[in-house]
mmCIF file of C-alpha atoms in Angstrom:
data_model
loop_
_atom_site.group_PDB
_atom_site.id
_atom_site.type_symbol
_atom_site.label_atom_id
_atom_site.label_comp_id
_atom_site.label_asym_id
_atom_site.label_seq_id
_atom_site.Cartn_x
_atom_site.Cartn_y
_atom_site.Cartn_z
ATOM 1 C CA UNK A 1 -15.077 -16.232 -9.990
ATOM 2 C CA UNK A 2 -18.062 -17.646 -7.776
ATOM 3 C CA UNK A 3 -17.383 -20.694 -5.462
ATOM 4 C CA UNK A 4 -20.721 -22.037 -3.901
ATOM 5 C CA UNK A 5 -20.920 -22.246 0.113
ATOM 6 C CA UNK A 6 -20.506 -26.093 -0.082
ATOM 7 C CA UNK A 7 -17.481 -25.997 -2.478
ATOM 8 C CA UNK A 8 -15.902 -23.542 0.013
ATOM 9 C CA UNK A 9 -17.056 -25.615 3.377
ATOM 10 C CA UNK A 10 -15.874 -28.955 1.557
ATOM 11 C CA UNK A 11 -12.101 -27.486 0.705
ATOM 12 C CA UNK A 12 -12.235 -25.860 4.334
ATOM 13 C CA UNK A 13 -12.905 -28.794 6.027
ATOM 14 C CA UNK A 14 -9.967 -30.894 4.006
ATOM 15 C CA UNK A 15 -7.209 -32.033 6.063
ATOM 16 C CA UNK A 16 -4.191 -30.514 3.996
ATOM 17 C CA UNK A 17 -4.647 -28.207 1.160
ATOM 18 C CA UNK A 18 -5.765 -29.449 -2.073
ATOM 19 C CA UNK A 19 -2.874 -28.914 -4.989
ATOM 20 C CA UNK A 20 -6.015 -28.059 -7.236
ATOM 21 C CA UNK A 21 -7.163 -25.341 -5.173
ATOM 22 C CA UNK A 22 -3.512 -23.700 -5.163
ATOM 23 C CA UNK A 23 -3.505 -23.953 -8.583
ATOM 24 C CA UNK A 24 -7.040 -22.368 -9.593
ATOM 25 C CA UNK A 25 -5.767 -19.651 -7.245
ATOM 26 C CA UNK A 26 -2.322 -19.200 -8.639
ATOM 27 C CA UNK A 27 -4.110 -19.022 -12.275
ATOM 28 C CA UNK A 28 -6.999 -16.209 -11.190
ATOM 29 C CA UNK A 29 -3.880 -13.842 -9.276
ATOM 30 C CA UNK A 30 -1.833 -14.276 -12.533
ATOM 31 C CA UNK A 31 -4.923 -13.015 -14.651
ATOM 32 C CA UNK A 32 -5.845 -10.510 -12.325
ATOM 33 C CA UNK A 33 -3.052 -9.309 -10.593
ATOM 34 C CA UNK A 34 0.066 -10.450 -12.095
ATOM 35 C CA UNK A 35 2.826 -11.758 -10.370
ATOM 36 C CA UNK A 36 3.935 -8.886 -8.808
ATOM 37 C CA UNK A 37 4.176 -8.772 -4.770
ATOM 38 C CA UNK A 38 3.959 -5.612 -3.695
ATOM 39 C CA UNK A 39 6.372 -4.571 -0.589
ATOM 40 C CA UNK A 40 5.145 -2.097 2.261
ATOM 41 C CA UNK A 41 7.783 -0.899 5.261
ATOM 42 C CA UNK A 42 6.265 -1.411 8.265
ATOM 43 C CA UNK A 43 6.453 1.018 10.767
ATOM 44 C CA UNK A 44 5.147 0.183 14.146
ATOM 45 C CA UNK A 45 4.909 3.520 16.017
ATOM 46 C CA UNK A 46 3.489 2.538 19.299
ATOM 47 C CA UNK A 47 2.444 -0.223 21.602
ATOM 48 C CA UNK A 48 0.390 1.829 23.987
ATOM 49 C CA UNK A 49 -2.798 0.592 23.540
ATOM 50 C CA UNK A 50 -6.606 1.443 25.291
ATOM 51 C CA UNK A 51 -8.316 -1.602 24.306
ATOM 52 C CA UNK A 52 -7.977 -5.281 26.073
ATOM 53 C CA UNK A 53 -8.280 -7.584 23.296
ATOM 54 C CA UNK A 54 -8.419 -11.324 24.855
ATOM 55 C CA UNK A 55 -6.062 -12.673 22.378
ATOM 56 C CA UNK A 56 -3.312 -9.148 21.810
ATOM 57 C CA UNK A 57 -0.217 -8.914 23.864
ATOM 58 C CA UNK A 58 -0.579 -5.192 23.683
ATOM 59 C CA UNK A 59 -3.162 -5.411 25.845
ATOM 60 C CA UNK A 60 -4.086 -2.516 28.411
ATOM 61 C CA UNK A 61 -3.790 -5.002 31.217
ATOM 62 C CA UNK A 62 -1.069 -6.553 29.872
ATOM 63 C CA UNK A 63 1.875 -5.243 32.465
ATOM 64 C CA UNK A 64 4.649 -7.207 31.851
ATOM 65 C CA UNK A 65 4.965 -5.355 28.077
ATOM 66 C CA UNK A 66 7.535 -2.774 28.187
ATOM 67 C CA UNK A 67 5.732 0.306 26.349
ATOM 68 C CA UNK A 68 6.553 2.882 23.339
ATOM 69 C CA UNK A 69 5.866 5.476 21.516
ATOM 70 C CA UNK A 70 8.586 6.959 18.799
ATOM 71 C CA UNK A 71 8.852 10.525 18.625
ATOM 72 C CA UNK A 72 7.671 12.049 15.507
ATOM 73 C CA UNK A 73 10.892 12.971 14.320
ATOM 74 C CA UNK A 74 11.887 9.348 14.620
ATOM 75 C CA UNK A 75 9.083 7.734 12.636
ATOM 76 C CA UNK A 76 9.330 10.475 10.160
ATOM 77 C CA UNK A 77 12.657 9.963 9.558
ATOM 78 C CA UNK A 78 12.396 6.185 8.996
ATOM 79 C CA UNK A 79 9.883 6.506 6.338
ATOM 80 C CA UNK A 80 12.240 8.942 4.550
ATOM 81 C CA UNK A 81 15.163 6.578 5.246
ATOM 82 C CA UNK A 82 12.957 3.502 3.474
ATOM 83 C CA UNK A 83 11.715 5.988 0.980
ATOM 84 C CA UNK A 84 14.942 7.194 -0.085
ATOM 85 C CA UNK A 85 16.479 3.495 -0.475
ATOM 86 C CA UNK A 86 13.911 2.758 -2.965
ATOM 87 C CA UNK A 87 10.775 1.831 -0.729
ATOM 88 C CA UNK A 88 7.997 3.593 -2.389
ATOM 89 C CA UNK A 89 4.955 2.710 0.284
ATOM 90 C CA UNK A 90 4.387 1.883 3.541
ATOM 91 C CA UNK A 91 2.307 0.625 6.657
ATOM 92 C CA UNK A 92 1.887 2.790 9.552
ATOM 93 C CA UNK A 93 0.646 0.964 12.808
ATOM 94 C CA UNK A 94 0.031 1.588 16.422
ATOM 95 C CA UNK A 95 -1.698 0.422 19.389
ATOM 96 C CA UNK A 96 -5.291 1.667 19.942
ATOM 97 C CA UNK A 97 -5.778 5.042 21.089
ATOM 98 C CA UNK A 98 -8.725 7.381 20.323
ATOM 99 C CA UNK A 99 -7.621 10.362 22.173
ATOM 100 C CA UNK A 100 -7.372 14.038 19.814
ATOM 101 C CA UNK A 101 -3.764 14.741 21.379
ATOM 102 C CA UNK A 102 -2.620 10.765 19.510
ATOM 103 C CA UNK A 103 -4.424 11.127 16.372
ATOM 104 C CA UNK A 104 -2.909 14.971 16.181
ATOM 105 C CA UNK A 105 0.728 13.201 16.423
ATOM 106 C CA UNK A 106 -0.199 10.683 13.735
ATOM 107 C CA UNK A 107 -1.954 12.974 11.481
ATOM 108 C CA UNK A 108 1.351 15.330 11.773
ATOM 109 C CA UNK A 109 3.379 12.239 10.752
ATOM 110 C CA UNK A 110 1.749 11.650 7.950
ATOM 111 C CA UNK A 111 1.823 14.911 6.507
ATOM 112 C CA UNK A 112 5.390 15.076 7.384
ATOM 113 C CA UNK A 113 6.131 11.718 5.999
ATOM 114 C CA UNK A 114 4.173 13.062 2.683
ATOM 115 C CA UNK A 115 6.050 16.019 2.595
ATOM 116 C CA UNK A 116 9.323 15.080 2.883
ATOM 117 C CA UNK A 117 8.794 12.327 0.209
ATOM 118 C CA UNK A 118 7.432 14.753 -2.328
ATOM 119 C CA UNK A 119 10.417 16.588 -1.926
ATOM 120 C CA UNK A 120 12.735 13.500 -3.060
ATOM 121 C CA UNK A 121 10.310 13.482 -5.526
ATOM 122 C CA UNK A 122 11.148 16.756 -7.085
ATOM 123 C CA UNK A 123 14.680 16.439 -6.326
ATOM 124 C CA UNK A 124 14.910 13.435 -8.662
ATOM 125 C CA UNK A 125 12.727 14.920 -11.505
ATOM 126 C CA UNK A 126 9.924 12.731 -10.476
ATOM 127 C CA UNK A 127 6.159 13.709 -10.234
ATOM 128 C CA UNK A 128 6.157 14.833 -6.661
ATOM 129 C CA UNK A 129 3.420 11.677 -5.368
ATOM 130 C CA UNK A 130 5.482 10.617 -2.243
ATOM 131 C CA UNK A 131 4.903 7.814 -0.451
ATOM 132 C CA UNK A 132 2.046 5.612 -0.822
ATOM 133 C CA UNK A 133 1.070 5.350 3.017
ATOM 134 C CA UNK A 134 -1.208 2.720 4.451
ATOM 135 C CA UNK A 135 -2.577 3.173 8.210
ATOM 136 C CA UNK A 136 -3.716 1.102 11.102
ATOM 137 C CA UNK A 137 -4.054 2.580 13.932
ATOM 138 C CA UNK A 138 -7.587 0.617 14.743
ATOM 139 C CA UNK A 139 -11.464 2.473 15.945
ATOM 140 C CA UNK A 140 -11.160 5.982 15.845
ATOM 141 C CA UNK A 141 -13.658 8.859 15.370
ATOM 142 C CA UNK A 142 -14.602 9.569 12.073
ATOM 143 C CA UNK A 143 -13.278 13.115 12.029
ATOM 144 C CA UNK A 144 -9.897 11.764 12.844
ATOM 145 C CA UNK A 145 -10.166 9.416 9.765
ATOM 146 C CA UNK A 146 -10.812 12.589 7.658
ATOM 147 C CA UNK A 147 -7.652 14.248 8.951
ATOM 148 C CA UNK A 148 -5.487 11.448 8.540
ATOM 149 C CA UNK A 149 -6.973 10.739 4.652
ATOM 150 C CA UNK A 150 -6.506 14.906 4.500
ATOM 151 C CA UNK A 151 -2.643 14.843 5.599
ATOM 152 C CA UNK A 152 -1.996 11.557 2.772
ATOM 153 C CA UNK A 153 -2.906 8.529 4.091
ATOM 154 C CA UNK A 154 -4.793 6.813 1.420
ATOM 155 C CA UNK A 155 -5.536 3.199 2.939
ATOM 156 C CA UNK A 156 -6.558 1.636 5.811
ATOM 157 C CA UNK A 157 -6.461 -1.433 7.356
ATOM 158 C CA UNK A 158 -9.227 -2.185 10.136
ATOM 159 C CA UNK A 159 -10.061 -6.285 10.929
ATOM 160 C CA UNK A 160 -12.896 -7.392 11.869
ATOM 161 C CA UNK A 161 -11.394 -10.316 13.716
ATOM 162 C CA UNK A 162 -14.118 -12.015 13.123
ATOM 163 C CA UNK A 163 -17.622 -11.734 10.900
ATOM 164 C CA UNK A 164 -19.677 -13.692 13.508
ATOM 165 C CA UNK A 165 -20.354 -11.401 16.347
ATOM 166 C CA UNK A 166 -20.744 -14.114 19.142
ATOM 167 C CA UNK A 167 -17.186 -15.137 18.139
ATOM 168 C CA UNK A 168 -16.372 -11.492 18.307
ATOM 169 C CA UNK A 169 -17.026 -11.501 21.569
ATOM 170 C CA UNK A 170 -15.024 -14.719 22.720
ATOM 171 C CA UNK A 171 -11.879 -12.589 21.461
ATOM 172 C CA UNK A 172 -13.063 -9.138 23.142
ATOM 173 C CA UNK A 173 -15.004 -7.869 26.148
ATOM 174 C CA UNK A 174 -18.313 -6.957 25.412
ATOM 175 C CA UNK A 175 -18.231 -3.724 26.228
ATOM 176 C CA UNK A 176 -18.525 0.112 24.926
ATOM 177 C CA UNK A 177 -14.788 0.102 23.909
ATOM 178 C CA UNK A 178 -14.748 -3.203 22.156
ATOM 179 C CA UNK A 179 -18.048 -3.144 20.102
ATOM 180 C CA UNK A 180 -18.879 -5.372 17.330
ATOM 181 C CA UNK A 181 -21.217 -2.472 15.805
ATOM 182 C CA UNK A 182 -18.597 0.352 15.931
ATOM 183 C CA UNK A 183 -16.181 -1.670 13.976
ATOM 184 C CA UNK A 184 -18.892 -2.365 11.529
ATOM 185 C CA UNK A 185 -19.173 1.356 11.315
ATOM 186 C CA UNK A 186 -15.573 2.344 11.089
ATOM 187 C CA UNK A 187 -15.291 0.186 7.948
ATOM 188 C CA UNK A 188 -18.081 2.407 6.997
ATOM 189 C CA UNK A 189 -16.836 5.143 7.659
ATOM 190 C CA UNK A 190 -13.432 4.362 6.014
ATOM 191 C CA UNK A 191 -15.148 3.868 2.488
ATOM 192 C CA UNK A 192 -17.707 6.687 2.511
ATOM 193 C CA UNK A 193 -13.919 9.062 3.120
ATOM 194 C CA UNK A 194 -12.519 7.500 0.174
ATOM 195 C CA UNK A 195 -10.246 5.014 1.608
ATOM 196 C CA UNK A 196 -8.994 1.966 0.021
ATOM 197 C CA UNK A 197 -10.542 0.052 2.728
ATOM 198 C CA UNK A 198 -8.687 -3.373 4.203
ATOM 199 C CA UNK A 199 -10.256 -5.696 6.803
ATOM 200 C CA UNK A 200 -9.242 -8.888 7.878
ATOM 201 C CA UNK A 201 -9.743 -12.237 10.424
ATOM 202 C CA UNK A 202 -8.047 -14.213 12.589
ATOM 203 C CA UNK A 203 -7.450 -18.039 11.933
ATOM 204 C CA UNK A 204 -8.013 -21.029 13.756
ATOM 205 C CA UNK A 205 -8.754 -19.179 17.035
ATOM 206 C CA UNK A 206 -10.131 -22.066 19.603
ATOM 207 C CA UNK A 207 -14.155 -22.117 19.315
ATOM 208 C CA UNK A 208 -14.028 -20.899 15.297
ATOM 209 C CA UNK A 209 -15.695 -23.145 12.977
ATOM 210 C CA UNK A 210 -15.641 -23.191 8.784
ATOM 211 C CA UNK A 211 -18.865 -22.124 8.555
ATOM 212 C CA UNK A 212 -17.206 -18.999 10.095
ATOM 213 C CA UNK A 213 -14.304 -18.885 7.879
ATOM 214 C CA UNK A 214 -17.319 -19.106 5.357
ATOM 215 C CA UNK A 215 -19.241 -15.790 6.104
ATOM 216 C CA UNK A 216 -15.978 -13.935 6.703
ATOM 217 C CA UNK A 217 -15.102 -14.919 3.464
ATOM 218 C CA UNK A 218 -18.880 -13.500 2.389
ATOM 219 C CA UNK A 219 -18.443 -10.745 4.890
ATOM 220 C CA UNK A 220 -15.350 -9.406 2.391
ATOM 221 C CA UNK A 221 -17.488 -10.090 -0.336
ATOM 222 C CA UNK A 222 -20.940 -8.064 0.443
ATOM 223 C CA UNK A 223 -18.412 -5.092 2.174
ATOM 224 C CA UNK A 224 -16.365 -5.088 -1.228
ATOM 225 C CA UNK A 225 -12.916 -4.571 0.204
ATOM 226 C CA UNK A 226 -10.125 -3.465 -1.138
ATOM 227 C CA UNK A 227 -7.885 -5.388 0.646
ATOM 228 C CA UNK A 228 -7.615 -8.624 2.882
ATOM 229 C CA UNK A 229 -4.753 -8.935 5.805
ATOM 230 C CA UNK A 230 -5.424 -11.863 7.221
ATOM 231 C CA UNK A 231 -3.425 -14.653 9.101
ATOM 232 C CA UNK A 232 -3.185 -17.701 11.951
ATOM 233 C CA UNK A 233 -3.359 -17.595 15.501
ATOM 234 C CA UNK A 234 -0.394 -17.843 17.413
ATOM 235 C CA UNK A 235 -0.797 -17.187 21.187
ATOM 236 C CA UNK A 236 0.334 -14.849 23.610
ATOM 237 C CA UNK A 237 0.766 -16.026 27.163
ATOM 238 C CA UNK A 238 0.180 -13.461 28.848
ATOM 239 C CA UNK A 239 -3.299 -13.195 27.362
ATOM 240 C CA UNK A 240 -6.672 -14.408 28.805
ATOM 241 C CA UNK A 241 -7.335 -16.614 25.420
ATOM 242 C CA UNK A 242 -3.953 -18.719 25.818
ATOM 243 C CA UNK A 243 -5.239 -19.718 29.573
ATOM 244 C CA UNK A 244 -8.846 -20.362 28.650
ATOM 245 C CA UNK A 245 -7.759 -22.584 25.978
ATOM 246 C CA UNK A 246 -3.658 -23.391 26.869
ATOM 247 C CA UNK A 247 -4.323 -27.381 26.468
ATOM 248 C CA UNK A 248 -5.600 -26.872 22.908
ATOM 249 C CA UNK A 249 -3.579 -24.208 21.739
ATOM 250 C CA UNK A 250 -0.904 -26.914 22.776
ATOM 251 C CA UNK A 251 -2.125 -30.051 21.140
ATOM 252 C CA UNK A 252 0.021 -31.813 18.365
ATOM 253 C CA UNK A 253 -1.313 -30.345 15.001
ATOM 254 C CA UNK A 254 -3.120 -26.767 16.599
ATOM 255 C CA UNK A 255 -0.437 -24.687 14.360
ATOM 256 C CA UNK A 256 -0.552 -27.004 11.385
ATOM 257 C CA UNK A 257 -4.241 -26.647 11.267
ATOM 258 C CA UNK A 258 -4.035 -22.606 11.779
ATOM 259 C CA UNK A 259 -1.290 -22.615 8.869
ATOM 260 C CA UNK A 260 -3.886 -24.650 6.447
ATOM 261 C CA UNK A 261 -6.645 -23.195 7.009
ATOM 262 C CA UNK A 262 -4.523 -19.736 6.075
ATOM 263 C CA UNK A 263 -3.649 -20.678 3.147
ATOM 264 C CA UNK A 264 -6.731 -21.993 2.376
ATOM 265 C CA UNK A 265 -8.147 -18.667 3.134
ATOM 266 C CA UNK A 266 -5.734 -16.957 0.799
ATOM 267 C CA UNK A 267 -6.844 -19.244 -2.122
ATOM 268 C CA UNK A 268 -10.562 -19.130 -1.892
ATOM 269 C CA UNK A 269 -10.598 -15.091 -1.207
ATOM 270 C CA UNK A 270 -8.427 -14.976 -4.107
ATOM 271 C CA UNK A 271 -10.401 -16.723 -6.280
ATOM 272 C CA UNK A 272 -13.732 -14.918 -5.578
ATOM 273 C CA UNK A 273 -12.502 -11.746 -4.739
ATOM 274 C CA UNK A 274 -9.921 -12.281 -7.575
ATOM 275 C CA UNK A 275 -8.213 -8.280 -7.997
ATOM 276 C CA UNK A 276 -8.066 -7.134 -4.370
ATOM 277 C CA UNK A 277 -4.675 -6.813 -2.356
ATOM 278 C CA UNK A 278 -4.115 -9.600 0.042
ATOM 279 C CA UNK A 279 -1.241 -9.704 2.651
ATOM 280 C CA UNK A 280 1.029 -12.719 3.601
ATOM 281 C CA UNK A 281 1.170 -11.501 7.171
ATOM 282 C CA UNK A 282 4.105 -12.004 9.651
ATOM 283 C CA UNK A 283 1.854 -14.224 11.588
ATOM 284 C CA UNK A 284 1.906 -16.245 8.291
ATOM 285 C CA UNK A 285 5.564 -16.287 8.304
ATOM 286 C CA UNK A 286 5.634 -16.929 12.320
ATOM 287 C CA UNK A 287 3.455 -20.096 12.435
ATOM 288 C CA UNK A 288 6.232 -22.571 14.367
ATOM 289 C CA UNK A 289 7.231 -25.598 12.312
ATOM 290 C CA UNK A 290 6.019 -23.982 8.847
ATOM 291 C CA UNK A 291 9.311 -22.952 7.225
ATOM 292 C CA UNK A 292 8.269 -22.028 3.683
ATOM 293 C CA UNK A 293 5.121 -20.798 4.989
ATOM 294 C CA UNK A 294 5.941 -17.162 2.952
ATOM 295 C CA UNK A 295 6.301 -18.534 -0.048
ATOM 296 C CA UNK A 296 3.257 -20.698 0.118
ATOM 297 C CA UNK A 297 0.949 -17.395 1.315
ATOM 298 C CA UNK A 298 2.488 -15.928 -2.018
ATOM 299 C CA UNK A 299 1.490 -19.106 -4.080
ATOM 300 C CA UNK A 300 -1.770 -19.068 -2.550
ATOM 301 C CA UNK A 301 -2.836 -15.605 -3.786
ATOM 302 C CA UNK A 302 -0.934 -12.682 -1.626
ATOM 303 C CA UNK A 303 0.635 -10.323 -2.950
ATOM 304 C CA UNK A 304 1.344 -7.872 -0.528
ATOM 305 C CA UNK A 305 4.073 -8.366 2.181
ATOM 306 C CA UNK A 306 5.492 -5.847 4.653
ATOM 307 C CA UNK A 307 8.763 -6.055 5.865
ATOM 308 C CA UNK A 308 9.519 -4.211 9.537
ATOM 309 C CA UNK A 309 11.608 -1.171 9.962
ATOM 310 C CA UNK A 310 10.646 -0.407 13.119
ATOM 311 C CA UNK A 311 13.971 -0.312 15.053
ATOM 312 C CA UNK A 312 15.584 -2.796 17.074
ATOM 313 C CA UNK A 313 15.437 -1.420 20.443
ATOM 314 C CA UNK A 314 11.553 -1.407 20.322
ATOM 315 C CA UNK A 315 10.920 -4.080 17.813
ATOM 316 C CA UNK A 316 10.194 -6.535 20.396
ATOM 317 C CA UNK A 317 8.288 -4.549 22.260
ATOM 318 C CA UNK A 318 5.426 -4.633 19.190
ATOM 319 C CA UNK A 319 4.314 -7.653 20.732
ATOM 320 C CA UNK A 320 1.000 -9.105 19.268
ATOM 321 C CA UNK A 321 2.004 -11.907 19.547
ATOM 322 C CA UNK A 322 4.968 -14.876 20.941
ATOM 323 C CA UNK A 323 6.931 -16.903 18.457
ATOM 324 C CA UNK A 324 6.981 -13.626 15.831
ATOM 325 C CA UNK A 325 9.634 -13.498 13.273
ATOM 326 C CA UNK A 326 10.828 -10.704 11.433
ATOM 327 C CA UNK A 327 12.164 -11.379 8.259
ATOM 328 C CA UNK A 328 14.671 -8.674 6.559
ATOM 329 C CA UNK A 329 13.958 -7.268 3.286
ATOM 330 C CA UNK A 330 16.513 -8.917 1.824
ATOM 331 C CA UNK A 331 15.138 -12.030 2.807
ATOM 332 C CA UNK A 332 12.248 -11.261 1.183
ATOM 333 C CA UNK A 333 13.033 -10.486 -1.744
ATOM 334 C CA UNK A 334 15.207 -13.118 -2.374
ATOM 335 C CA UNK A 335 12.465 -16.044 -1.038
ATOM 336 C CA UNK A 336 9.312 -14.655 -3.328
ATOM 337 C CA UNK A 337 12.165 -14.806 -6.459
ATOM 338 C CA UNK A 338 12.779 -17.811 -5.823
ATOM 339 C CA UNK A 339 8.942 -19.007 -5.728
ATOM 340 C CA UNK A 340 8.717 -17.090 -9.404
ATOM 341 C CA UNK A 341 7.065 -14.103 -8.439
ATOM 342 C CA UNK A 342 8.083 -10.522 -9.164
ATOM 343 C CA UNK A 343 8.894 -8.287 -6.140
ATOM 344 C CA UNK A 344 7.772 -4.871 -6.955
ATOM 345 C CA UNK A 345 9.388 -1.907 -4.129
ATOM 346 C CA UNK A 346 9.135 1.215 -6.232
ATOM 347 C CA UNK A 347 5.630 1.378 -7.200
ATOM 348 C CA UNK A 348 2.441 2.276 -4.946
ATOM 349 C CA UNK A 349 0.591 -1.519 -5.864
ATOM 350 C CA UNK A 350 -2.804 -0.058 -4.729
ATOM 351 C CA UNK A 351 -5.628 -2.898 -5.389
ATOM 352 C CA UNK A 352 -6.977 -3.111 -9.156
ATOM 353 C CA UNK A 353 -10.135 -3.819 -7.102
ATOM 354 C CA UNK A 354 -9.987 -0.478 -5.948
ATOM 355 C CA UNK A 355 -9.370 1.220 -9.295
ATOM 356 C CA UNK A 356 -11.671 -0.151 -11.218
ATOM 357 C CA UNK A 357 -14.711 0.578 -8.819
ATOM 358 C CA UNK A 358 -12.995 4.425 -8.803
ATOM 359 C CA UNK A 359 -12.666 4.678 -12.600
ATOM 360 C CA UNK A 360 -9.172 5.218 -12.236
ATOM 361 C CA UNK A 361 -6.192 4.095 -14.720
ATOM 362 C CA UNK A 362 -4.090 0.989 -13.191
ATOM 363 C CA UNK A 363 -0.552 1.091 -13.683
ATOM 364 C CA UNK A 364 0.912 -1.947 -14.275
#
């Protein structure tokens, strides 16, 4: 369904969010995606990370962040752990690192993970698919994108951050390792492999205006994404953003504001983009002083969330952000029933978007 700019700009620049929009929204996921909410394990596999994002605790120059990295064995057997409980698909995630030695580890993980899951697969009589595995493991080279699709990884998330480049650059150095062009051409990349392709921005950043949230919303459009992972800012303090901008990101109503213009997000993308996958992000779920802030992302059109496995010694240590919470599965589950929607672990849920452009069958 088409919006026009001005209808977009005029429910962007509400203060609140408008019941009506919720509800268009809530009809066009319901006709085009059901109410199913898809659940991916998260596994967060490393904080080491080469690039210095302005606004990421992970950081390179970040020094007070205790660093990671799980063995393979470990994040291997996770996946099977999840997979073997009933959790059919999953998110693999790490900090930024381009080297061939990194992406060798990752691409063996995924096979592994594949692998193994197959196995169950046959053991239970099932056709041996395995795990449906999404990746983000950020800019790499676009041979290393081949090996990782190769070993079974079969989406990818990559944001953008943000559509308009001079905003770009108030969230990243402008420099060779943080270029606005080579992200362009990763997402490029990423579909001309065969990806199901996800990008994403961040919301309410200081400087970011709706006419922004506008072309990013475009930006999804002319790309024609699979997915959409988007959420708020929340700060981290040991970041150069939070100390450029500390007395806004601390005025009465700078969450709130982040939090609407989310959800608002979520609705409108929903409504023009109508059968992609979009994610109610942690961040989503973190924004201080929003308690039901889940179930509204859900209401609003997502219907993808990703609970984390990673383990509790390191969990903290996946940083992105302060304030994060970390809802259990459990929780989950029993919070989107609640709201009326139909939590779906044992099934892939790859976008209908996706599908259809392929020619391939959607299950339901």
């Amino acid at each position: 369904m088409e919006l026009s700019d001005e209808r977009v700009l005029e429910e962007l620049s509400l203060s609140g969010v408008s019941s009506s929009l919720i509800s268009l929204a809530d009809v066009v996921r319901k006709q085009s995606v059901g109410e199913f909410v898809y659940f991916r394990g998260l596994i967060e596999i490393s904080n080491i990370c080469n690039k210095n994002c302005f606004y990421c605790g992970l950081r390179k120059d970040n020094l007070n962040l205790k660093r990671y990295a799980m063995t393979e064995d470990e994040a291997v057997e996770i996946a099977v752990s999840m997979y073997r409980s009933g959790l059919t698909s999953l998110a693999l995630q790490s900090g930024e690192v381009k080297s061939d030695r990194w992406v060798e580890k990752l691409v063996s993980i995924v096979r592994r993970i594949k692998e193994e899951t197959k196995k169950i697969d046959i053991e239970s009589g099932k056709e041996p698919e395995g795990a449906g595995i999404t990746a983000s493991f950020g800019e790499l080279e676009k041979e290393h994108y081949e090996e990782l699709f190769k070993a079974g990884a079969h989406r990818y998330l990559l944001r953008i951050e943000s559509s308009n480049r001079e905003l770009f650059y108030k969230l990243h150095p402008e420099d060779s390792n943080h270029s606005y062009e080579n992200r362009i051409k990763c997402l490029e990349w990423l579909k001309e492999i065969g990806y199901q392709v996800g990008t994403g921005v961040l919301i309410g950043v200081p400087g970011q205006t709706e006419k922004d949230l506008l072309n990013d919303i475009r930006f999804f459009q002319s790309f024609d994404v699979d997915m959409v992972g988007m959420g708020p800012y929340i700060e981290h303090r040991n970041t150069p953003l939070y100390v450029w901008h500390r007395k806004e990101i601390e005025s009465k109503g700078f969450y709130r504001r982040a939090y609407e213009l989310t959800i608002k997000m979520i609705a409108i993308t929903r409504i023009i983009m109508e059968d992609i996958n979009m994610v109610a992000s942690t961040a989503l779920q973190s924004v201080p002083g929003c308690e039901n802030s889940l179930e509204m992302g859900i209401i609003a059109g997502a219907n993808v969330v990703m609970p984390t496995f990673t383990p509790p010694d390191v969990k903290s240590s996946y940083n992105i952000y302060n304030k994060r919470r970390n809802l259990s599965l459990k929780e989950m589950v029993e919070r989107i029933e609640k709201a009326g929607y139909t939590p779906v672990l044992d099934r892939w849920g790859d976008p209908k978007h996706f599908l259809k452009r392929e020619g391939k069958p959607s299950p339901v």
